[in-house]
Amino acid sequence: MSKKILILPGDGIGPEIVAEAVNVINTLREEHGLDVELDEALVGGAAYDAAGHPLPGATLELAREADAILLGAVGGTKWESLDIAVRPEKGLLGLRSALNLFANLRPAILYPQLADASSLKPEIVSGLNLMIVRELTGGIYFGQPRGVRKLESGEKEGYNTLIYKESEVDRIVRVAFDIAQKRDGRVCSVDKANVLECTELWREVAIRASKDYPDIELSHMYVDNAAMQLVKAPKQFDVMVTTNMFGDILSDCAAMLTGSIGMLPSASLDENGKGMYEPIHGSAPDIAGQGVANPLATILSVAMMLRYSLNESAMADRIEKAVEQVLDQGLRTSDIMSDGMQQVGTEEMGSAVIAAMKD
Ligand code: NAD
């Protein structure tokens, strides 16, 4: 039976970059036998404008039925003054929690062709290929109790709760181990076990789960050291797995090491491998509608979808090789442009990837 992919273009540059990714999917359907059906729906500001809510019921229903979801980006200045409950970002958060997408996969890859884009020295960062696995639906961002209360003295006090069940840790570290088995076989679990009991338990559960993965080399690192090591010697890591908040911070740091957010895809998976795939960047309202946005992060999100939800690794490889090939050809969108390269727009970049996929 055909697998179902739901396409959610979203706002800003979303529709432009998603159109190029859909062309890639259609090429795989027409020329390589990919058996998928595509549906499309509204999310974010576009959904609010059309239906009064950033995640309309019809969109959520299609998302539940889909095997995988491809999302562009949501948000923009137009919707910033709306009540927080109906802001575009609520569409994204609503999808993540309704579909229980607990595992966030954020690769940080720096293609050697783009080594100059990083603020680090090329020899430190060129060829970086790191995967950060972040727990996405638990931890301090969701823990209860939380709030701001007034003390007897009249002073206010804010509080949040860092909380993880063993089962929540177990399932996320196993995602990291499974991914590492398809890579270099090394997982670094990041915690603060010297200070936080909750992450002492995290470490204990990671060690216990690792017994089922004798082929994986598990190491542990405190989060403060992990932040330093990411900047000092990022190529030492293969897969990192960590809590929601630590992962939020470390994955943005790792993304910035590459210097090109227009190149980085991401995935958020549920327990059965269903996933939502999206570029890590936002809706870039400053360049929306100009045809200059870099579509490669969204195209690479399709490759992740093929690998993690559709079990089509060879097709994923084909896309990733095609992207490398267009970089080798010297084609660059404005965000990754450098001297001597040929500047192209969104459509031209998308077409070049499709041409390279045929080789
Ligand atoms: P942004 O990622 O949209 O843009 C940051 C900068 O990077 C901008 O200068 C932009 O032009 C550039 N940029 C981003 N993607 C690019 C691409 N593919 N090609 C070329 N240049 C690109 O972040 P921001 O400006 O902080 O946020 C803009 C809007 O996006 C806000 O409404 C924010 O809430 C939203 N946002 C959405 C998501 C998401 O949907 N997942 C993530 C982050 C931000």
PDB file of N, CA and C in Angstrom, residues 38 62 79 90-91 97 133 135 143 166 169 171 194 224 233 242 259 263 277 306 331 335-336 353 359:
ATOM      1  N   LEU A  38       0.603  12.024  -1.936  1.00  0.00           N
ATOM      2  CA  LEU A  38       0.808  13.312  -1.267  1.00  0.00           C
ATOM      3  C   LEU A  38      -0.526  13.990  -0.988  1.00  0.00           C
ATOM      4  N   LEU A  62      -5.424  14.906   8.953  1.00  0.00           N
ATOM      5  CA  LEU A  62      -4.540  14.424   7.879  1.00  0.00           C
ATOM      6  C   LEU A  62      -3.167  14.043   8.435  1.00  0.00           C
ATOM      7  N   TRP A  79       1.682  38.023  12.204  1.00  0.00           N
ATOM      8  CA  TRP A  79       0.885  37.332  13.234  1.00  0.00           C
ATOM      9  C   TRP A  79       1.449  37.533  14.640  1.00  0.00           C
ATOM     10  N   LYS A  90       2.094  27.826  17.537  1.00  0.00           N
ATOM     11  CA  LYS A  90       1.227  26.860  18.230  1.00  0.00           C
ATOM     12  C   LYS A  90       0.839  25.714  17.296  1.00  0.00           C
ATOM     13  N   GLY A  91       0.822  25.986  15.996  1.00  0.00           N
ATOM     14  CA  GLY A  91       0.517  24.923  15.033  1.00  0.00           C
ATOM     15  C   GLY A  91       1.577  23.840  15.075  1.00  0.00           C
ATOM     16  N   SER A  97       2.983  17.661  19.939  1.00  0.00           N
ATOM     17  CA  SER A  97       2.442  16.984  21.113  1.00  0.00           C
ATOM     18  C   SER A  97       1.296  16.050  20.727  1.00  0.00           C
ATOM     19  N   VAL A 133      20.467  13.961  19.139  1.00  0.00           N
ATOM     20  CA  VAL A 133      19.142  13.392  19.408  1.00  0.00           C
ATOM     21  C   VAL A 133      18.637  14.039  20.693  1.00  0.00           C
ATOM     22  N   GLU A 135      15.523  14.851  23.409  1.00  0.00           N
ATOM     23  CA  GLU A 135      14.207  14.449  23.903  1.00  0.00           C
ATOM     24  C   GLU A 135      13.284  15.655  23.751  1.00  0.00           C
ATOM     25  N   GLY A 143       7.555  19.718  32.749  1.00  0.00           N
ATOM     26  CA  GLY A 143       7.407  19.186  34.109  1.00  0.00           C
ATOM     27  C   GLY A 143       6.496  20.028  34.988  1.00  0.00           C
ATOM     28  N   GLU A 166      11.916   6.688  33.883  1.00  0.00           N
ATOM     29  CA  GLU A 166      12.888   5.774  33.278  1.00  0.00           C
ATOM     30  C   GLU A 166      12.487   5.422  31.841  1.00  0.00           C
ATOM     31  N   VAL A 169      13.450   8.044  29.307  1.00  0.00           N
ATOM     32  CA  VAL A 169      14.885   8.064  29.006  1.00  0.00           C
ATOM     33  C   VAL A 169      15.235   6.866  28.136  1.00  0.00           C
ATOM     34  N   ARG A 171      13.483   5.150  26.003  1.00  0.00           N
ATOM     35  CA  ARG A 171      13.086   5.175  24.587  1.00  0.00           C
ATOM     36  C   ARG A 171      13.929   6.161  23.772  1.00  0.00           C
ATOM     37  N   ASN A 194      26.362  15.239  37.972  1.00  0.00           N
ATOM     38  CA  ASN A 194      27.063  15.627  39.197  1.00  0.00           C
ATOM     39  C   ASN A 194      26.226  16.577  40.051  1.00  0.00           C
ATOM     40  N   ASP A 224      28.075  21.200  30.428  1.00  0.00           N
ATOM     41  CA  ASP A 224      28.954  22.371  30.289  1.00  0.00           C
ATOM     42  C   ASP A 224      30.195  21.998  29.477  1.00  0.00           C
ATOM     43  N   ALA A 233      36.341  20.984  19.557  1.00  0.00           N
ATOM     44  CA  ALA A 233      36.689  19.849  18.684  1.00  0.00           C
ATOM     45  C   ALA A 233      35.416  19.086  18.301  1.00  0.00           C
ATOM     46  N   THR A 242      20.475  13.706  24.493  1.00  0.00           N
ATOM     47  CA  THR A 242      20.346  14.517  25.700  1.00  0.00           C
ATOM     48  C   THR A 242      18.900  14.950  25.956  1.00  0.00           C
ATOM     49  N   GLY A 259      27.481  27.321  10.132  1.00  0.00           N
ATOM     50  CA  GLY A 259      27.394  28.643   9.517  1.00  0.00           C
ATOM     51  C   GLY A 259      26.337  28.765   8.436  1.00  0.00           C
ATOM     52  N   MET A 263      21.016  24.955   5.191  1.00  0.00           N
ATOM     53  CA  MET A 263      21.457  23.625   4.749  1.00  0.00           C
ATOM     54  C   MET A 263      21.005  22.504   5.683  1.00  0.00           C
ATOM     55  N   TYR A 277       9.186  16.189   9.333  1.00  0.00           N
ATOM     56  CA  TYR A 277      10.500  16.572   8.812  1.00  0.00           C
ATOM     57  C   TYR A 277      10.453  18.036   8.399  1.00  0.00           C
ATOM     58  N   LEU A 306      12.911   9.768   3.964  1.00  0.00           N
ATOM     59  CA  LEU A 306      13.078   8.487   3.262  1.00  0.00           C
ATOM     60  C   LEU A 306      13.826   7.494   4.151  1.00  0.00           C
ATOM     61  N   LEU A 331      27.290  25.835  -7.438  1.00  0.00           N
ATOM     62  CA  LEU A 331      26.020  26.559  -7.323  1.00  0.00           C
ATOM     63  C   LEU A 331      25.767  26.934  -5.862  1.00  0.00           C
ATOM     64  N   ASP A 335      22.558  32.851   0.673  1.00  0.00           N
ATOM     65  CA  ASP A 335      22.977  32.650   2.064  1.00  0.00           C
ATOM     66  C   ASP A 335      24.302  31.898   2.183  1.00  0.00           C
ATOM     67  N   ILE A 336      24.687  31.138   1.158  1.00  0.00           N
ATOM     68  CA  ILE A 336      25.954  30.375   1.234  1.00  0.00           C
ATOM     69  C   ILE A 336      26.925  30.808   0.126  1.00  0.00           C
ATOM     70  N   VAL A 353      19.381  20.096  -8.311  1.00  0.00           N
ATOM     71  CA  VAL A 353      19.397  18.865  -7.499  1.00  0.00           C
ATOM     72  C   VAL A 353      18.699  17.742  -8.273  1.00  0.00           C
ATOM     73  N   ASP A 359      21.824  11.481 -12.463  1.00  0.00           N
ATOM     74  CA  ASP A 359      23.153  10.980 -12.863  1.00  0.00           C
ATOM     75  C   ASP A 359      23.415   9.590 -12.308  1.00  0.00           C
TER      76      ASP A 359
END
